[in-house]
XYZ file of C-alpha atoms in Angstrom:
411
model
C -26.368 -13.748 2.825
C -25.544 -14.443 6.456
C -22.085 -13.990 7.986
C -21.197 -17.695 7.940
C -22.176 -18.169 4.284
C -20.249 -15.041 3.263
C -17.103 -15.980 5.204
C -17.195 -19.549 3.888
C -17.650 -18.262 0.346
C -14.603 -15.956 0.707
C -12.586 -18.838 2.150
C -13.541 -21.170 -0.721
C -12.640 -18.531 -3.314
C -9.254 -18.062 -1.641
C -8.709 -21.846 -1.469
C -9.460 -22.109 -5.215
C -7.056 -19.269 -6.068
C -4.344 -20.939 -3.944
C -5.096 -24.381 -5.439
C -5.479 -26.031 -2.026
C -6.005 -29.787 -1.784
C -9.750 -30.461 -1.234
C -9.098 -32.562 1.913
C -6.944 -29.798 3.391
C -9.620 -27.241 2.491
C -12.235 -29.251 4.379
C -9.925 -29.700 7.356
C -9.273 -25.929 7.540
C -12.933 -24.934 7.607
C -14.209 -27.354 10.279
C -13.851 -25.866 13.793
C -11.324 -27.529 16.118
C -13.828 -27.635 18.986
C -17.320 -26.343 19.798
C -18.233 -25.942 23.470
C -21.772 -25.393 24.772
C -22.445 -25.058 28.500
C -25.368 -24.360 30.808
C -24.862 -21.429 33.191
C -27.386 -21.314 36.053
C -27.167 -18.454 38.566
C -29.246 -17.106 41.461
C -30.776 -13.732 40.510
C -30.792 -10.844 43.015
C -34.453 -11.586 43.823
C -33.608 -15.181 44.835
C -34.989 -16.892 41.709
C -32.757 -19.094 39.540
C -32.044 -18.312 35.885
C -30.313 -20.440 33.251
C -28.338 -19.192 30.250
C -26.491 -20.967 27.460
C -22.825 -20.130 27.041
C -20.542 -21.343 24.290
C -17.100 -21.060 22.778
C -16.154 -22.027 19.245
C -12.438 -22.734 18.841
C -11.731 -22.730 15.134
C -8.011 -23.370 14.555
C -4.790 -23.574 16.574
C -2.194 -24.454 13.954
C -0.377 -21.085 14.311
C -0.782 -20.628 18.073
C -3.337 -20.285 20.893
C -6.864 -19.467 19.764
C -7.995 -15.860 20.159
C -11.332 -14.089 20.018
C -13.997 -12.149 21.851
C -16.773 -13.155 24.234
C -20.102 -11.403 23.614
C -23.140 -11.078 25.883
C -26.138 -10.597 23.623
C -29.707 -11.967 23.531
C -29.291 -13.266 19.980
C -25.975 -15.031 20.157
C -26.403 -17.011 16.961
C -24.174 -20.128 16.654
C -23.776 -19.571 12.888
C -22.570 -16.012 13.353
C -20.182 -16.988 16.146
C -18.842 -19.793 13.941
C -18.241 -17.251 11.143
C -16.524 -14.825 13.508
C -14.298 -17.588 14.956
C -13.263 -18.550 11.432
C -12.719 -14.871 10.555
C -10.384 -14.546 13.566
C -8.260 -17.417 12.218
C -7.692 -15.566 8.934
C -7.419 -12.138 10.625
C -4.612 -13.175 13.004
C -2.797 -14.823 10.064
C -3.106 -11.654 7.923
C -1.647 -9.593 10.779
C 1.061 -12.268 11.211
C 0.527 -12.681 14.946
C 0.915 -16.214 16.415
C -2.734 -17.024 17.096
C -5.643 -19.007 15.714
C -9.310 -18.024 15.830
C -12.075 -18.440 18.412
C -15.287 -16.689 19.462
C -17.843 -17.191 22.187
C -20.598 -15.721 24.231
C -23.628 -16.075 26.442
C -27.205 -15.596 25.273
C -28.363 -12.892 27.685
C -29.409 -9.227 27.748
C -26.687 -7.466 29.769
C -28.702 -4.317 30.475
C -31.419 -6.407 32.154
C -28.903 -7.901 34.594
C -27.424 -6.170 37.639
C -23.655 -5.887 38.001
C -23.608 -8.671 40.616
C -25.723 -10.929 38.356
C -23.323 -10.321 35.457
C -20.399 -11.154 37.740
C -22.018 -14.423 38.890
C -22.841 -15.356 35.279
C -19.272 -14.637 34.135
C -17.790 -16.679 36.972
C -20.068 -19.684 36.328
C -19.217 -19.545 32.605
C -15.503 -19.439 33.476
C -15.891 -22.430 35.837
C -17.439 -24.415 32.973
C -14.724 -23.637 30.395
C -11.597 -22.986 32.523
C -9.900 -26.220 31.472
C -10.448 -25.401 27.775
C -8.965 -21.877 27.796
C -5.539 -20.687 28.936
C -2.449 -18.581 28.152
C -1.248 -21.157 25.602
C -4.629 -22.630 24.640
C -7.329 -19.996 24.032
C -7.198 -16.340 25.084
C -10.621 -14.576 25.235
C -11.178 -10.807 24.934
C -14.113 -8.374 25.251
C -16.742 -8.103 22.506
C -20.338 -6.808 22.300
C -21.839 -6.472 25.768
C -18.582 -7.245 27.613
C -15.720 -5.016 28.756
C -12.535 -4.802 30.837
C -14.484 -5.583 34.027
C -15.797 -8.843 32.494
C -12.197 -9.806 31.668
C -11.129 -9.037 35.261
C -13.773 -11.469 36.583
C -12.665 -14.198 34.144
C -9.015 -13.647 35.144
C -9.887 -13.903 38.853
C -12.049 -17.017 38.489
C -9.545 -18.753 36.176
C -6.679 -17.956 38.592
C -8.494 -19.796 41.410
C -8.006 -23.017 39.419
C -4.653 -22.361 37.722
C -2.772 -19.802 39.831
C -2.114 -16.172 38.855
C -2.470 -16.112 35.033
C -2.502 -12.551 33.655
C -2.249 -13.717 30.039
C -5.455 -15.801 30.029
C -7.511 -12.861 28.717
C -6.750 -9.551 27.017
C -8.599 -6.241 27.119
C -8.138 -6.172 30.907
C -8.098 -3.038 33.105
C -4.670 -1.345 33.130
C -4.350 -2.106 36.879
C -4.614 -5.846 36.163
C -2.075 -6.127 33.359
C -4.041 -4.433 30.575
C -2.031 -2.656 27.879
C -1.814 1.080 27.358
C -3.254 2.007 23.954
C -5.691 -0.941 23.921
C -8.844 1.197 24.148
C -8.002 3.204 21.015
C -6.332 0.290 19.211
C -9.049 -0.738 16.733
C -9.835 2.863 15.742
C -6.138 3.724 15.496
C -5.551 0.611 13.379
C -8.379 1.705 11.052
C -6.622 5.050 10.572
C -3.225 3.377 9.935
C -4.926 1.056 7.407
C -6.612 4.039 5.713
C -3.256 5.857 5.476
C -1.621 2.792 3.903
C -4.442 2.462 1.344
C -4.535 6.155 0.430
C -0.759 6.392 -0.022
C -1.073 3.685 -2.726
C -3.171 6.191 -4.672
C -0.958 9.201 -3.922
C -3.497 10.638 -1.485
C -3.403 11.543 2.197
C -5.973 11.921 4.971
C -5.432 15.694 5.103
C -7.030 16.367 1.723
C -10.096 14.111 1.928
C -13.666 13.913 3.257
C -14.862 11.059 5.512
C -18.237 9.627 6.519
C -18.353 7.383 9.596
C -21.269 5.062 10.401
C -21.193 4.077 14.072
C -19.835 6.332 16.811
C -19.023 3.805 19.518
C -15.478 2.944 20.567
C -14.109 2.298 17.061
C -15.970 5.048 15.206
C -15.266 7.772 17.761
C -11.535 6.969 17.945
C -11.262 6.788 14.144
C -13.077 10.147 13.843
C -10.867 11.767 16.497
C -7.619 10.550 14.883
C -8.726 11.465 11.327
C -9.686 14.935 12.597
C -6.253 15.307 14.263
C -4.581 14.423 10.947
C -6.510 17.138 9.102
C -9.168 14.888 7.552
C -12.612 16.405 7.125
C -15.247 14.215 8.815
C -18.461 15.481 7.169
C -21.042 13.038 8.606
C -21.346 10.568 11.479
C -24.178 8.445 12.861
C -24.973 6.092 15.717
C -28.167 4.480 17.066
C -29.352 7.865 18.430
C -29.208 9.705 15.097
C -26.934 11.268 12.488
C -25.288 14.637 11.986
C -23.604 16.214 8.961
C -21.629 19.333 8.167
C -20.149 19.700 4.650
C -17.401 21.967 6.055
C -16.315 19.263 8.515
C -17.614 18.404 11.975
C -15.576 19.574 14.974
C -15.022 16.061 16.398
C -13.738 17.013 19.907
C -16.859 19.183 20.391
C -19.107 16.364 19.142
C -17.435 13.902 21.549
C -18.069 16.315 24.445
C -21.703 16.674 23.319
C -22.165 12.896 23.120
C -20.674 12.427 26.583
C -22.982 15.075 28.030
C -26.218 14.020 26.285
C -25.629 10.326 25.503
C -26.226 10.809 21.778
C -25.688 12.854 18.610
C -29.092 14.597 18.548
C -29.377 18.391 18.938
C -25.679 18.941 18.179
C -25.343 22.549 17.080
C -22.142 22.019 15.066
C -24.019 20.359 12.185
C -27.410 19.462 10.750
C -29.421 16.383 11.645
C -29.829 13.891 8.785
C -31.576 10.585 8.177
C -29.135 7.849 9.361
C -30.230 5.715 6.374
C -28.858 8.342 3.962
C -25.447 8.348 5.607
C -24.022 5.395 3.657
C -24.816 7.059 0.319
C -23.564 10.519 1.323
C -21.090 12.135 -1.095
C -17.550 11.654 0.312
C -14.075 10.306 -0.474
C -13.911 7.608 2.213
C -16.822 5.740 3.847
C -16.039 3.931 7.114
C -18.783 1.585 8.410
C -17.974 0.951 12.109
C -21.244 -0.549 13.324
C -23.067 -3.713 12.298
C -22.625 -6.346 9.612
C -24.516 -6.353 6.309
C -25.132 -2.573 6.121
C -23.934 -2.361 2.500
C -26.168 -4.628 0.438
C -27.656 -4.901 -3.033
C -30.358 -2.335 -2.124
C -27.986 0.555 -1.424
C -24.608 -0.384 -2.969
C -25.389 1.230 -6.344
C -25.962 4.565 -4.606
C -22.681 4.611 -2.669
C -20.765 7.737 -3.742
C -17.538 7.135 -1.789
C -14.359 6.263 -3.714
C -13.012 4.104 -0.858
C -14.790 1.932 1.730
C -12.781 1.000 4.834
C -14.472 -1.863 6.717
C -14.042 -1.057 10.405
C -17.047 -3.256 11.310
C -17.076 -7.049 10.876
C -18.663 -8.075 7.567
C -20.360 -4.723 6.737
C -20.426 -5.484 2.988
C -22.570 -8.311 1.602
C -21.000 -10.322 -1.251
C -23.667 -8.918 -3.638
C -22.702 -5.365 -2.615
C -19.032 -6.295 -3.056
C -19.645 -7.137 -6.713
C -21.648 -3.945 -7.331
C -18.975 -1.745 -5.670
C -16.271 -3.498 -7.673
C -18.146 -2.766 -10.934
C -18.412 0.889 -9.880
C -14.655 1.039 -9.234
C -15.032 1.600 -5.476
C -11.980 0.301 -3.568
C -12.976 -1.782 -0.505
C -10.407 -2.345 2.262
C -11.568 -5.611 3.906
C -12.456 -6.058 7.576
C -9.977 -8.885 8.204
C -7.224 -6.309 7.695
C -8.843 -2.918 8.400
C -10.137 -3.672 11.913
C -7.289 -5.894 13.102
C -5.742 -3.148 15.298
C -7.644 -4.476 18.311
C -6.345 -8.025 18.082
C -2.803 -6.824 17.299
C -2.705 -4.757 20.511
C -4.348 -7.682 22.358
C -1.329 -9.685 21.211
C 0.979 -6.958 22.598
C -0.908 -7.149 25.916
C -0.451 -10.945 26.018
C 3.281 -10.585 25.221
C 3.687 -8.006 28.008
C 1.887 -10.307 30.480
C 4.095 -13.283 29.558
C 7.259 -11.187 29.880
C 6.036 -9.472 33.041
C 7.267 -6.248 31.475
C 4.885 -3.468 30.413
C 5.434 -1.094 27.477
C 4.983 2.671 27.170
C 1.963 3.750 25.077
C 4.242 5.226 22.411
C 5.865 1.817 21.861
C 2.429 0.148 21.591
C 1.309 2.655 18.936
C 4.596 2.474 16.987
C 4.503 -1.335 16.928
C 0.839 -1.253 15.845
C 1.784 1.060 12.965
C 4.604 -1.297 11.945
C 2.315 -4.362 11.926
C -0.458 -2.584 9.976
C 2.005 -1.253 7.359
C 3.669 -4.659 6.954
C 0.318 -6.457 6.585
C -0.839 -4.004 3.895
C 2.402 -4.528 1.974
C 1.914 -8.333 2.162
C -1.724 -8.058 1.005
C -0.666 -5.955 -2.002
C 1.922 -8.600 -2.910
C -0.801 -11.286 -2.880
C -3.043 -9.045 -5.040
C -0.248 -8.776 -7.618
C 0.624 -12.489 -7.472
C -2.969 -13.671 -7.906
C -4.394 -10.681 -9.815
C -7.223 -10.169 -7.328
C -8.896 -7.424 -5.276
C -7.892 -6.442 -1.729
C -10.426 -8.777 -0.072
C -9.096 -11.822 -1.909
C -5.536 -10.544 -1.395
C -6.160 -10.565 2.378
C -7.997 -13.919 2.373
C -5.355 -15.664 0.245
C -2.625 -14.258 2.531
C -4.379 -15.474 5.701
C -5.545 -18.848 4.368
C -2.123 -19.576 2.834
C -0.338 -18.944 6.156
C -2.742 -21.206 8.075
C -2.546 -23.919 5.380
C 1.272 -23.839 5.440
C 1.378 -24.123 9.234
C -1.148 -26.999 9.134
C 0.843 -28.940 6.525
C 4.178 -28.326 8.292
C 2.734 -29.697 11.547
C 1.641 -32.891 9.760
C -2.128 -32.857 9.474
C -2.501 -36.199 7.667
C -0.838 -38.359 10.315
């Protein structure tokens, strides 16, 4: 099942549980605006190249729309639509005053020079500048984009609208970026894991963890779990996988990855087949890479007691049902990986105030938001007698529906 079908299915289940009016349900699922633009740039060799850029703005009933911009050859409109919708529910679950959006350009970033990427970003910004803004739609980095991309968007946007630090988040620190933003998603995953485990009288210190994906989110989650005394027994990324039943020394592995560019030939553990990682014996499995990695083929073999979804949509609905039958507790992505957007919100707040926070304050506030959201999800689970995924979806959808009705959607 693709991302859009799965997200829509979760939304419809939540709408049924909440007893939403069918007209309101339809209104909530249709995107507010879909933008598609042509971006033509001169390449370094003098030839011209055209790319398609787009932005899907899903909902703005609770505040400006928020979501990443990805540069990827297969930017699929369906997937971007699903991710924009997911951002609407995710920001509502975290109780930050945003709606959802997502966008991107169909290109292969590694085949473009830095100056070509800059020209492409600037042309894209010129095409959409009057449809984004501090109080309209606030983009952020995603796959294939980074702080430098955000700096170019900020500069190009400011040529039209004056100095506007809050138009994007995930910026370099020197241009109004927030301290703590780089580690935010991984740190949020760890705070979410702590909240979940404490429900069951457990703590990170006593448990074993398997982490799929060792990019920004996976490596920060691994580092912070290791610092808290958790035993990370296996990790993988696109280069390979490594395991050590006695616990991997994460700082040493990070040094090795920085030096060699991958996990292969690490002497602090044994190489393993990356495909076996998801079914490795452990207490907590944390998928941090791609969507759809847990499916009906492998779900029955998952041996973890808890699955914390640090990636977007890592568990197919079929796998969800199988894991539920097995008694595996799944902490859903729209809560578990919301640390990034919460700290993006803090960055936006700091830009609007013109007053920057210390890193300690950023991390303390992130902890407070993650703990509060988990408490609210548990309340919804008890009210509606549902699992954590439906608890999170009903919480998010209910908040957006209430805001929509209060604003007067039928007029």
